[in-house]
Amino acid sequence: MPDNTVAILDSVTRFLDRQHGLYIDGKWCDSTSDARLAIYNPANGEQIASSADANAEDVSRAVTSAHQAFCAGVWSQRLPAERERILLRYADLVEQHAEELAQLETLEQGKSINISRAFEVGCTLNWMRYTAGLTTKITGQTMDVSIPMPAGAKYMAYTRKEPIGVVAGIVPWNFPLMIGIWKVMPALAAGCSIVIKPSETTPLTLLRMAELASEAGVPDGVFNIVTGKGSVCGKALTEHPLVAKVSFTGSTPVGKGIARAAADRLTRVTLELGGKNPAIVLKDADQQQVIEGLMAGSFLNQGQVCAASSRIYIEAPIFDNLVAGFEQAIKSLSVGPGMDATTQINPLVSRQHRDKVASYLQDAKAKNAELISGATGPDAQGFYIPPTLVINPDAALNLSREEVFGPVVNLIRVKDAENALHQANDTDFGLTASLWTTSLQTAMAYTPRIQAGTVWVNSHTLIDANMPFGGVKQSGTGRDFGTDWLDAYTETKTVCVRY
């Protein structure tokens, strides 16, 4: 059989061989701790690199650097057009190093090299250039006011948007490059400084991105990276008194802890948290479109997507047909390492996460749930879970209520659209949802009643830089993307002038 494994670039090999430290004040520096964190290739479980395990002292150095750079105005006081040009140059450098970044992403995270190229780098470039353009679009308002004192005085009032200060960005492991840039770019576009903490599992691409930012012309101290455990490094970062805003993407329990800590100092927070995202499939839906769309919506990146469709409610008349279609689809999926460009399902990010997802399936099997699985992984040492359908699971099962974050999808028969809507909304989460129907009238009637931050009709999981994104209920607070994105990284100052 032909070997479809992508050849690793020399530049990637050299980067993996480095003794990775922290990026503070525009240069690499050692942690004050000797502790290291191993980085593994999920396809075979082998260690490929290591990173520093930063402590609170390291974090304070990084935040202080960011604060000093902000106060000195080396970035915040530059002309918006100059900041825009530097950020566009940053995007150009990322494009020049696209294959290098894609390979690093696949080697540390496990996803298909095709996804790394198309999403992690290709879509990231779209977001980078979109956000760079917002740098020169920051505006305030002028207002007529009716201040009556003293008699005969005249006033003019206006607002201006000013950068908030030091931003702490906490990045998850599922799309470390793209989600990292979702925090870096709006902060820099607004004129802030930032300290980023990637997941301890997947720090490599963001470490490389820090170098490219400096090469593009981002001043020293404006973009800093600390690597380490969330319990120490992440906690110290989100609780640091010089941090003005925290942008966090991750689990709901951790997000709640960050919100509680932020409340003590009234630190601004944006939280994009977990989801248990429903898809409602009505009997008039295009069944082939449903299978194609929800296979992508459910199994992209092995289901390790906060927006993934994990609960699919199907009206009874088409339920059996769709179950058969989904079964055929998952059993046709090839399973293997992400560096093999022909594989469609790849390993999960870590052994720990693989075991967590496996525990959900073991619990369901023990309680007599009906499971339909596709192929297993090729290597016993890799972190594989076969793509799995769970048919009409009991609502009390853990995988029915909790975010599994793996290649596991529930297919549930419902009697009608109202029953589907009730079950779809019966959750503590509200990140995304989708509705599948060929009736425009039905789509317009039901989308306002679905409790989610984003609702797609006849698609799922597809996002765009111009579409605001975020959750309701326990799926988070605030919105990313769109023309108002920088509002979350600025403070509104009102100026009132008597003349």
CSV table of C-alpha atoms in Angstrom, one decimal:
chain,number,residue,atom,x,y,z
A,1,MET,CA,0.0,0.0,0.0
A,2,PRO,CA,1.3,3.5,-0.7
A,3,ASP,CA,2.7,5.6,2.1
A,4,ASN,CA,0.5,8.7,2.4
A,5,THR,CA,2.3,10.2,5.4
A,6,VAL,CA,3.3,13.8,4.9
A,7,ALA,CA,7.1,14.4,5.0
A,8,ILE,CA,8.0,16.5,8.0
A,9,LEU,CA,9.7,19.8,7.2
A,10,ASP,CA,13.3,20.4,8.4
A,11,SER,CA,12.1,23.6,10.1
A,12,VAL,CA,9.5,21.6,12.0
A,13,THR,CA,12.1,19.1,13.2
A,14,ARG,CA,14.4,21.9,14.3
A,15,PHE,CA,11.6,23.6,16.2
A,16,LEU,CA,10.7,20.3,18.0
A,17,ASP,CA,14.3,19.9,19.0
A,18,ARG,CA,14.4,23.2,20.9
A,19,GLN,CA,14.4,23.5,24.6
A,20,HIS,CA,11.2,25.6,24.6
A,21,GLY,CA,11.1,28.4,27.2
A,22,LEU,CA,8.8,31.4,27.8
A,23,TYR,CA,8.4,34.3,25.5
A,24,ILE,CA,8.6,37.5,27.5
A,25,ASP,CA,9.5,41.0,26.5
A,26,GLY,CA,10.2,40.0,22.9
A,27,LYS,CA,12.7,37.2,23.7
A,28,TRP,CA,13.0,33.7,24.9
A,29,CYS,CA,13.7,33.2,28.6
A,30,ASP,CA,14.0,30.3,31.0
A,31,SER,CA,11.4,29.6,33.7
A,32,THR,CA,12.5,30.1,37.3
A,33,SER,CA,11.3,26.5,37.7
A,34,ASP,CA,13.2,23.5,36.3
A,35,ALA,CA,9.9,21.6,35.7
A,36,ARG,CA,9.1,20.6,32.2
A,37,LEU,CA,5.9,19.4,30.5
A,38,ALA,CA,6.1,16.6,28.0
A,39,ILE,CA,4.4,17.1,24.6
A,40,TYR,CA,3.1,13.9,22.9
A,41,ASN,CA,2.2,12.9,19.3
A,42,PRO,CA,-1.4,11.6,19.8
A,43,ALA,CA,-1.0,9.2,16.8
A,44,ASN,CA,1.5,7.0,18.6
A,45,GLY,CA,1.9,8.3,22.2
A,46,GLU,CA,5.6,9.3,21.7
A,47,GLN,CA,7.0,12.4,23.2
A,48,ILE,CA,8.0,14.9,20.6
A,49,ALA,CA,9.0,17.9,22.6
A,50,SER,CA,8.7,19.6,26.0
A,51,SER,CA,7.8,23.0,27.3
A,52,ALA,CA,8.4,25.1,30.4
A,53,ASP,CA,6.1,24.6,33.4
A,54,ALA,CA,5.8,28.2,34.5
A,55,ASN,CA,5.1,29.2,38.0
A,56,ALA,CA,3.5,32.4,39.5
A,57,GLU,CA,6.8,34.3,39.4
A,58,ASP,CA,7.2,33.6,35.7
A,59,VAL,CA,3.6,34.8,35.1
A,60,SER,CA,4.2,38.0,37.1
A,61,ARG,CA,7.3,38.7,34.9
A,62,ALA,CA,5.2,38.3,31.7
A,63,VAL,CA,2.3,40.4,33.0
A,64,THR,CA,4.6,43.1,34.2
A,65,SER,CA,6.3,43.2,30.8
A,66,ALA,CA,2.9,43.6,29.1
A,67,HIS,CA,1.9,46.3,31.6
A,68,GLN,CA,5.0,48.3,31.1
A,69,ALA,CA,4.8,48.1,27.4
A,70,PHE,CA,1.2,49.3,27.6
A,71,CYS,CA,1.9,52.1,29.9
A,72,ALA,CA,4.9,53.2,27.7
A,73,GLY,CA,2.6,53.4,24.7
A,74,VAL,CA,4.9,51.5,22.4
A,75,TRP,CA,1.9,49.9,20.8
A,76,SER,CA,-1.3,51.5,22.2
A,77,GLN,CA,-0.3,55.0,21.1
A,78,ARG,CA,0.9,54.2,17.6
A,79,LEU,CA,-1.3,55.4,14.7
A,80,PRO,CA,-4.1,52.9,14.0
A,81,ALA,CA,-2.9,52.6,10.4
A,82,GLU,CA,0.6,51.7,11.6
A,83,ARG,CA,-0.8,48.9,13.9
A,84,GLU,CA,-2.9,47.7,11.0
A,85,ARG,CA,0.1,47.4,8.7
A,86,ILE,CA,2.1,45.5,11.3
A,87,LEU,CA,-0.8,43.1,11.9
A,88,LEU,CA,-1.3,42.5,8.1
A,89,ARG,CA,2.5,41.9,7.9
A,90,TYR,CA,2.0,39.3,10.7
A,91,ALA,CA,-0.7,37.6,8.6
A,92,ASP,CA,1.6,37.5,5.6
A,93,LEU,CA,4.4,35.8,7.7
A,94,VAL,CA,1.9,33.2,8.9
A,95,GLU,CA,1.0,32.5,5.3
A,96,GLN,CA,4.6,32.1,4.4
A,97,HIS,CA,5.1,29.6,7.2
A,98,ALA,CA,1.7,27.9,6.7
A,99,GLU,CA,2.9,24.3,6.1
A,100,GLU,CA,5.3,24.5,9.1
A,101,LEU,CA,2.5,25.7,11.4
A,102,ALA,CA,0.0,23.1,10.0
A,103,GLN,CA,2.5,20.3,10.6
A,104,LEU,CA,3.3,21.4,14.2
A,105,GLU,CA,-0.4,21.6,14.8
A,106,THR,CA,-1.1,18.0,13.6
A,107,LEU,CA,1.9,16.6,15.4
A,108,GLU,CA,1.0,18.0,18.8
A,109,GLN,CA,-2.8,17.9,18.6
A,110,GLY,CA,-3.5,14.9,16.4
A,111,LYS,CA,-6.0,16.4,13.9
A,112,SER,CA,-5.8,15.7,10.1
A,113,ILE,CA,-3.2,17.7,8.3
A,114,ASN,CA,-6.0,18.7,5.9
A,115,ILE,CA,-7.8,20.3,8.8
A,116,SER,CA,-4.6,21.9,10.1
A,117,ARG,CA,-4.0,23.4,6.6
A,118,ALA,CA,-7.6,24.5,5.9
A,119,PHE,CA,-8.8,25.6,9.3
A,120,GLU,CA,-5.9,26.1,11.7
A,121,VAL,CA,-3.9,28.1,9.1
A,122,GLY,CA,-6.3,28.9,6.2
A,123,CYS,CA,-9.2,30.2,8.3
A,124,THR,CA,-6.8,31.8,10.8
A,125,LEU,CA,-5.5,34.0,8.1
A,126,ASN,CA,-9.0,35.1,7.3
A,127,TRP,CA,-9.5,36.1,10.9
A,128,MET,CA,-6.2,37.8,11.1
A,129,ARG,CA,-6.8,40.0,8.1
A,130,TYR,CA,-10.4,40.7,9.1
A,131,THR,CA,-9.3,41.8,12.6
A,132,ALA,CA,-6.4,43.8,11.4
A,133,GLY,CA,-8.9,45.8,9.4
A,134,LEU,CA,-10.8,46.7,12.5
A,135,THR,CA,-7.8,48.5,13.9
A,136,THR,CA,-8.7,51.6,11.8
A,137,LYS,CA,-12.4,51.3,12.3
A,138,ILE,CA,-12.6,52.1,16.0
A,139,THR,CA,-15.2,54.8,16.5
A,140,GLY,CA,-17.1,56.7,19.2
A,141,GLN,CA,-20.2,58.9,19.2
A,142,THR,CA,-21.1,62.5,19.5
A,143,MET,CA,-24.2,63.3,21.5
A,144,ASP,CA,-26.6,66.3,22.1
A,145,VAL,CA,-26.9,66.9,25.8
A,146,SER,CA,-29.4,68.9,27.9
A,147,ILE,CA,-27.3,70.0,30.8
A,148,PRO,CA,-29.2,73.1,32.3
A,149,MET,CA,-26.4,74.6,34.5
A,150,PRO,CA,-25.3,77.3,34.5
A,151,ALA,CA,-27.8,79.2,32.5
A,152,GLY,CA,-26.7,79.9,29.0
A,153,ALA,CA,-23.7,77.4,29.0
A,154,LYS,CA,-23.2,75.2,26.0
A,155,TYR,CA,-21.8,71.6,26.0
A,156,MET,CA,-20.6,69.1,23.6
A,157,ALA,CA,-20.2,65.4,24.6
A,158,TYR,CA,-18.6,62.5,22.8
A,159,THR,CA,-17.3,59.0,23.5
A,160,ARG,CA,-14.0,57.4,22.6
A,161,LYS,CA,-12.9,53.8,22.8
A,162,GLU,CA,-9.6,53.3,24.6
A,163,PRO,CA,-7.6,50.0,25.0
A,164,ILE,CA,-8.4,48.2,28.2
A,165,GLY,CA,-4.8,47.3,29.1
A,166,VAL,CA,-3.3,43.9,29.7
A,167,VAL,CA,-5.3,41.0,28.4
A,168,ALA,CA,-4.9,37.4,29.6
A,169,GLY,CA,-5.8,34.9,27.0
A,170,ILE,CA,-6.4,31.2,28.0
A,171,VAL,CA,-6.4,28.9,25.0
A,172,PRO,CA,-7.8,25.3,24.8
A,173,TRP,CA,-6.1,22.4,23.1
A,174,ASN,CA,-8.7,21.6,20.3
A,175,PHE,CA,-7.8,24.5,17.9
A,176,PRO,CA,-4.8,26.0,19.7
A,177,LEU,CA,-3.6,28.1,16.8
A,178,MET,CA,-6.9,29.5,15.6
A,179,ILE,CA,-8.5,30.1,19.0
A,180,GLY,CA,-5.2,31.6,20.2
A,181,ILE,CA,-5.3,34.1,17.4
A,182,TRP,CA,-9.0,34.9,18.3
A,183,LYS,CA,-7.5,36.3,21.5
A,184,VAL,CA,-4.3,37.8,20.2
A,185,MET,CA,-5.6,39.7,17.2
A,186,PRO,CA,-8.5,41.7,18.8
A,187,ALA,CA,-6.3,42.6,21.8
A,188,LEU,CA,-3.6,43.9,19.5
A,189,ALA,CA,-6.0,45.6,17.1
A,190,ALA,CA,-7.5,47.5,20.0
A,191,GLY,CA,-4.1,48.6,21.2
A,192,CYS,CA,-3.8,46.3,24.2
A,193,SER,CA,-0.9,44.1,25.4
A,194,ILE,CA,-1.5,40.4,25.9
A,195,VAL,CA,-0.2,37.4,27.8
A,196,ILE,CA,-1.2,34.1,26.3
A,197,LYS,CA,-1.3,30.8,28.0
A,198,PRO,CA,-1.8,27.8,25.6
A,199,SER,CA,-2.9,24.4,26.9
A,200,GLU,CA,0.0,22.5,28.4
A,201,THR,CA,-0.9,19.8,25.9
A,202,THR,CA,-0.6,21.9,22.7
A,203,PRO,CA,1.7,24.9,23.1
A,204,LEU,CA,3.9,24.6,20.1
A,205,THR,CA,2.1,26.6,17.4
A,206,LEU,CA,1.5,29.6,19.6
A,207,LEU,CA,5.2,29.6,20.7
A,208,ARG,CA,6.1,29.8,17.0
A,209,MET,CA,3.4,32.5,16.5
A,210,ALA,CA,5.1,34.7,19.1
A,211,GLU,CA,8.3,34.7,17.2
A,212,LEU,CA,6.5,35.7,14.0
A,213,ALA,CA,4.7,38.5,15.8
A,214,SER,CA,8.1,40.0,16.8
A,215,GLU,CA,9.4,39.5,13.2
A,216,ALA,CA,6.3,41.4,11.9
A,217,GLY,CA,7.1,44.4,14.1
A,218,VAL,CA,5.0,43.9,17.2
A,219,PRO,CA,7.0,45.7,19.9
A,220,ASP,CA,8.7,43.9,22.8
A,221,GLY,CA,6.4,43.2,25.7
A,222,VAL,CA,3.2,43.6,23.8
A,223,PHE,CA,2.8,39.8,23.0
A,224,ASN,CA,4.0,37.4,25.7
A,225,ILE,CA,3.5,33.6,26.1
A,226,VAL,CA,3.7,31.5,29.3
A,227,THR,CA,3.3,27.8,29.3
A,228,GLY,CA,2.3,25.6,32.2
A,229,LYS,CA,-0.4,23.9,34.1
A,230,GLY,CA,-3.8,25.6,34.4
A,231,SER,CA,-3.8,25.0,38.2
A,232,VAL,CA,-0.7,27.1,38.7
A,233,CYS,CA,0.2,29.1,35.6
A,234,GLY,CA,-3.3,29.7,34.4
A,235,LYS,CA,-4.6,30.6,37.9
A,236,ALA,CA,-1.7,33.0,38.5
A,237,LEU,CA,-2.4,34.7,35.1
A,238,THR,CA,-6.2,35.1,35.5
A,239,GLU,CA,-5.8,36.4,39.1
A,240,HIS,CA,-3.0,38.8,38.5
A,241,PRO,CA,-3.9,42.4,39.7
A,242,LEU,CA,-2.4,44.0,36.5
A,243,VAL,CA,-4.6,42.0,34.2
A,244,ALA,CA,-7.5,44.1,33.0
A,245,LYS,CA,-9.4,41.5,30.9
A,246,VAL,CA,-9.5,37.7,30.7
A,247,SER,CA,-10.5,35.9,27.5
A,248,PHE,CA,-11.1,32.2,28.2
A,249,THR,CA,-12.2,29.4,26.0
A,250,GLY,CA,-12.6,26.0,27.7
A,251,SER,CA,-14.8,24.0,30.1
A,252,THR,CA,-17.8,25.5,32.0
A,253,PRO,CA,-16.4,24.5,35.5
A,254,VAL,CA,-13.1,26.3,34.8
A,255,GLY,CA,-14.8,29.3,33.3
A,256,LYS,CA,-17.0,29.6,36.4
A,257,GLY,CA,-13.9,29.6,38.6
A,258,ILE,CA,-12.3,32.4,36.4
A,259,ALA,CA,-15.5,34.4,36.7
A,260,ARG,CA,-15.5,34.1,40.5
A,261,ALA,CA,-11.9,35.3,40.7
A,262,ALA,CA,-12.5,38.1,38.3
A,263,ALA,CA,-15.5,39.3,40.3
A,264,ASP,CA,-13.3,40.2,43.2
A,265,ARG,CA,-11.4,42.7,41.1
A,266,LEU,CA,-14.1,43.5,38.6
A,267,THR,CA,-11.9,42.2,35.9
A,268,ARG,CA,-13.6,42.1,32.5
A,269,VAL,CA,-14.2,38.6,31.2
A,270,THR,CA,-15.2,36.9,27.9
A,271,LEU,CA,-16.0,33.2,28.4
A,272,GLU,CA,-16.7,30.8,25.6
A,273,LEU,CA,-17.5,27.6,27.4
A,274,GLY,CA,-18.9,24.1,26.8
A,275,GLY,CA,-21.9,23.0,24.7
A,276,LYS,CA,-24.2,20.0,24.4
A,277,ASN,CA,-25.4,21.2,21.0
A,278,PRO,CA,-28.6,19.9,19.4
A,279,ALA,CA,-29.6,19.4,15.8
A,280,ILE,CA,-33.3,19.2,15.0
A,281,VAL,CA,-34.1,17.2,11.9
A,282,LEU,CA,-37.7,17.6,10.6
A,283,LYS,CA,-39.4,15.1,8.4
A,284,ASP,CA,-39.3,17.3,5.3
A,285,ALA,CA,-35.5,17.8,5.5
A,286,ASP,CA,-33.2,16.8,2.6
A,287,GLN,CA,-31.9,13.5,4.1
A,288,GLN,CA,-28.7,13.4,2.1
A,289,GLN,CA,-27.9,17.0,3.0
A,290,VAL,CA,-28.6,16.1,6.7
A,291,ILE,CA,-26.1,13.2,6.7
A,292,GLU,CA,-23.4,15.1,4.9
A,293,GLY,CA,-23.9,18.2,7.0
A,294,LEU,CA,-24.1,16.5,10.4
A,295,MET,CA,-21.3,14.1,9.7
A,296,ALA,CA,-19.1,17.2,9.3
A,297,GLY,CA,-20.9,19.0,12.2
A,298,SER,CA,-20.4,16.1,14.5
A,299,PHE,CA,-17.1,14.5,13.6
A,300,LEU,CA,-14.9,17.4,12.6
A,301,ASN,CA,-11.7,17.2,14.6
A,302,GLN,CA,-13.0,13.9,16.1
A,303,GLY,CA,-15.9,15.9,17.7
A,304,GLN,CA,-13.4,18.0,19.7
A,305,VAL,CA,-15.2,21.1,18.7
A,306,CYS,CA,-17.2,23.2,21.2
A,307,ALA,CA,-19.9,23.9,18.6
A,308,ALA,CA,-20.2,20.2,17.4
A,309,SER,CA,-23.6,18.7,17.0
A,310,SER,CA,-23.8,15.9,19.7
A,311,ARG,CA,-27.5,15.4,20.1
A,312,ILE,CA,-29.5,14.9,16.9
A,313,TYR,CA,-33.3,14.8,17.2
A,314,ILE,CA,-35.0,13.2,14.2
A,315,GLU,CA,-38.7,13.1,13.5
A,316,ALA,CA,-40.0,9.6,13.6
A,317,PRO,CA,-41.0,9.2,9.9
A,318,ILE,CA,-37.4,9.5,8.7
A,319,PHE,CA,-35.6,8.2,11.8
A,320,ASP,CA,-34.8,4.7,10.6
A,321,ASN,CA,-33.6,5.9,7.2
A,322,LEU,CA,-31.2,8.4,8.7
A,323,VAL,CA,-29.9,6.0,11.3
A,324,ALA,CA,-29.0,3.6,8.4
A,325,GLY,CA,-27.4,6.5,6.5
A,326,PHE,CA,-25.4,7.6,9.5
A,327,GLU,CA,-24.3,4.0,10.2
A,328,GLN,CA,-23.1,3.6,6.6
A,329,ALA,CA,-21.3,6.9,6.8
A,330,ILE,CA,-19.4,6.3,10.0
A,331,LYS,CA,-18.4,2.7,8.9
A,332,SER,CA,-16.9,4.2,5.7
A,333,LEU,CA,-14.6,6.5,7.6
A,334,SER,CA,-10.9,5.7,7.5
A,335,VAL,CA,-9.1,6.0,10.9
A,336,GLY,CA,-5.5,6.8,11.3
A,337,PRO,CA,-2.8,9.4,12.1
A,338,GLY,CA,-3.3,13.0,11.2
A,339,MET,CA,-0.2,13.1,9.1
A,340,ASP,CA,-1.7,10.6,6.7
A,341,ALA,CA,-3.7,13.0,4.5
A,342,THR,CA,-6.1,10.2,3.5
A,343,THR,CA,-7.5,9.4,6.9
A,344,GLN,CA,-10.8,11.0,8.1
A,345,ILE,CA,-10.9,10.2,11.8
A,346,ASN,CA,-7.7,10.8,13.8
A,347,PRO,CA,-6.6,10.3,17.4
A,348,LEU,CA,-7.9,12.4,20.3
A,349,VAL,CA,-5.5,14.9,21.8
A,350,SER,CA,-4.2,13.0,24.8
A,351,ARG,CA,-4.4,9.7,26.6
A,352,GLN,CA,-6.2,11.3,29.5
A,353,HIS,CA,-8.9,12.7,27.2
A,354,ARG,CA,-9.2,9.4,25.2
A,355,ASP,CA,-9.8,7.6,28.5
A,356,LYS,CA,-12.4,10.2,29.5
A,357,VAL,CA,-14.4,9.7,26.3
A,358,ALA,CA,-14.0,5.9,26.6
A,359,SER,CA,-15.5,6.1,30.1
A,360,TYR,CA,-18.7,7.7,28.7
A,361,LEU,CA,-19.1,4.8,26.2
A,362,GLN,CA,-18.3,2.2,28.9
A,363,ASP,CA,-21.0,3.7,31.1
A,364,ALA,CA,-23.5,3.7,28.2
A,365,LYS,CA,-22.7,0.0,27.4
A,366,ALA,CA,-23.1,-1.0,31.0
A,367,LYS,CA,-26.6,0.5,31.0
A,368,ASN,CA,-27.6,-1.3,27.8
A,369,ALA,CA,-27.4,1.6,25.4
A,370,GLU,CA,-27.3,0.7,21.7
A,371,LEU,CA,-24.0,1.7,20.2
A,372,ILE,CA,-22.9,1.6,16.5
A,373,SER,CA,-19.2,2.1,16.0
A,374,GLY,CA,-16.9,2.5,13.0
A,375,ALA,CA,-13.3,1.4,12.6
A,376,THR,CA,-10.8,1.4,15.5
A,377,GLY,CA,-7.4,3.0,15.4
A,378,PRO,CA,-4.4,1.4,13.8
A,379,ASP,CA,-2.0,1.7,16.7
A,380,ALA,CA,-2.6,0.5,20.2
A,381,GLN,CA,-0.4,3.3,21.5
A,382,GLY,CA,-2.3,6.0,19.8
A,383,PHE,CA,-5.2,7.9,21.5
A,384,TYR,CA,-8.0,6.6,19.2
A,385,ILE,CA,-11.7,6.3,19.8
A,386,PRO,CA,-13.8,4.9,17.0
A,387,PRO,CA,-16.6,7.1,15.6
A,388,THR,CA,-19.7,6.0,17.5
A,389,LEU,CA,-23.5,6.5,17.2
A,390,VAL,CA,-25.6,6.1,20.3
A,391,ILE,CA,-29.2,5.2,19.4
A,392,ASN,CA,-32.0,6.6,21.5
A,393,PRO,CA,-30.0,6.8,24.7
A,394,ASP,CA,-31.7,7.2,28.1
A,395,ALA,CA,-31.8,10.8,29.0
A,396,ALA,CA,-30.2,10.0,32.4
A,397,LEU,CA,-27.0,8.7,30.8
A,398,ASN,CA,-23.9,10.8,31.4
A,399,LEU,CA,-23.3,11.1,27.6
A,400,SER,CA,-26.8,12.5,27.3
A,401,ARG,CA,-26.3,15.4,29.7
A,402,GLU,CA,-22.6,16.1,29.6
A,403,GLU,CA,-20.2,17.4,26.9
A,404,VAL,CA,-18.3,14.3,25.7
A,405,PHE,CA,-16.0,16.2,23.3
A,406,GLY,CA,-15.2,13.2,21.2
A,407,PRO,CA,-16.5,11.3,18.1
A,408,VAL,CA,-19.7,10.3,19.8
A,409,VAL,CA,-23.2,11.4,18.6
A,410,ASN,CA,-26.6,10.6,20.0
A,411,LEU,CA,-29.5,9.9,17.5
A,412,ILE,CA,-32.9,10.4,19.2
A,413,ARG,CA,-36.3,9.6,17.7
A,414,VAL,CA,-38.9,12.3,18.4
A,415,LYS,CA,-42.6,12.4,17.5
A,416,ASP,CA,-42.7,15.9,16.2
A,417,ALA,CA,-41.0,19.3,16.0
A,418,GLU,CA,-42.4,20.5,19.3
A,419,ASN,CA,-41.1,17.5,21.1
A,420,ALA,CA,-37.7,18.0,19.5
A,421,LEU,CA,-37.6,21.6,20.5
A,422,HIS,CA,-38.4,20.8,24.1
A,423,GLN,CA,-35.7,18.2,24.3
A,424,ALA,CA,-33.2,20.4,22.5
A,425,ASN,CA,-33.7,23.2,25.0
A,426,ASP,CA,-33.6,20.9,28.0
A,427,THR,CA,-30.0,21.5,28.9
A,428,ASP,CA,-27.8,23.8,31.0
A,429,PHE,CA,-25.9,24.7,27.8
A,430,GLY,CA,-26.7,27.0,24.9
A,431,LEU,CA,-23.8,27.4,22.6
A,432,THR,CA,-25.0,26.3,19.2
A,433,ALA,CA,-27.8,24.4,17.5
A,434,SER,CA,-29.1,23.7,14.1
A,435,LEU,CA,-32.5,23.1,12.4
A,436,TRP,CA,-32.9,21.0,9.3
A,437,THR,CA,-36.0,21.6,7.1
A,438,THR,CA,-36.9,22.6,3.6
A,439,SER,CA,-39.7,24.9,4.8
A,440,LEU,CA,-38.7,28.6,5.1
A,441,GLN,CA,-41.8,29.2,7.2
A,442,THR,CA,-40.8,26.5,9.7
A,443,ALA,CA,-37.2,27.8,9.8
A,444,MET,CA,-38.3,31.3,10.6
A,445,ALA,CA,-40.8,30.2,13.2
A,446,TYR,CA,-38.5,27.8,15.1
A,447,THR,CA,-35.1,29.5,15.1
A,448,PRO,CA,-36.2,32.2,17.6
A,449,ARG,CA,-37.4,29.5,20.0
A,450,ILE,CA,-34.1,27.6,20.1
A,451,GLN,CA,-32.0,28.6,23.1
A,452,ALA,CA,-28.5,28.9,21.6
A,453,GLY,CA,-26.0,31.7,20.8
A,454,THR,CA,-25.8,30.5,17.2
A,455,VAL,CA,-28.5,28.7,15.2
A,456,TRP,CA,-27.8,27.3,11.8
A,457,VAL,CA,-30.4,26.2,9.3
A,458,ASN,CA,-29.4,23.2,7.1
A,459,SER,CA,-25.8,23.4,8.2
A,460,HIS,CA,-23.8,23.1,11.4
A,461,THR,CA,-20.5,24.2,12.9
A,462,LEU,CA,-19.6,26.6,10.1
A,463,ILE,CA,-18.4,30.0,11.4
A,464,ASP,CA,-17.1,33.2,9.9
A,465,ALA,CA,-15.1,36.2,11.2
A,466,ASN,CA,-18.1,38.5,10.5
A,467,MET,CA,-20.6,36.4,12.5
A,468,PRO,CA,-20.7,37.1,16.2
A,469,PHE,CA,-20.1,33.9,18.2
A,470,GLY,CA,-20.8,33.0,21.9
A,471,GLY,CA,-23.1,31.2,24.2
A,472,VAL,CA,-26.2,31.6,26.4
A,473,LYS,CA,-27.0,29.9,29.7
A,474,GLN,CA,-23.8,28.1,31.0
A,475,SER,CA,-22.1,28.2,27.6
A,476,GLY,CA,-20.5,31.5,28.4
A,477,THR,CA,-20.8,35.3,28.3
A,478,GLY,CA,-19.8,37.8,25.7
A,479,ARG,CA,-19.3,37.5,21.9
A,480,ASP,CA,-16.3,37.2,19.7
A,481,PHE,CA,-16.1,38.1,16.0
A,482,GLY,CA,-18.0,40.7,14.0
A,483,THR,CA,-17.6,44.4,13.6
A,484,ASP,CA,-18.1,45.0,17.4
A,485,TRP,CA,-15.5,42.5,18.4
A,486,LEU,CA,-13.0,45.2,19.7
A,487,ASP,CA,-15.6,46.6,22.1
A,488,ALA,CA,-14.7,43.8,24.5
A,489,TYR,CA,-11.1,45.0,24.5
A,490,THR,CA,-11.8,48.6,25.0
A,491,GLU,CA,-13.3,50.9,27.6
A,492,THR,CA,-15.8,53.6,26.6
A,493,LYS,CA,-14.7,57.1,27.9
A,494,THR,CA,-17.3,59.9,27.8
A,495,VAL,CA,-15.9,63.4,27.3
A,496,CYS,CA,-18.1,66.5,28.1
A,497,VAL,CA,-16.8,69.9,27.0
A,498,ARG,CA,-18.3,73.2,28.2
A,499,TYR,CA,-17.6,76.0,25.8
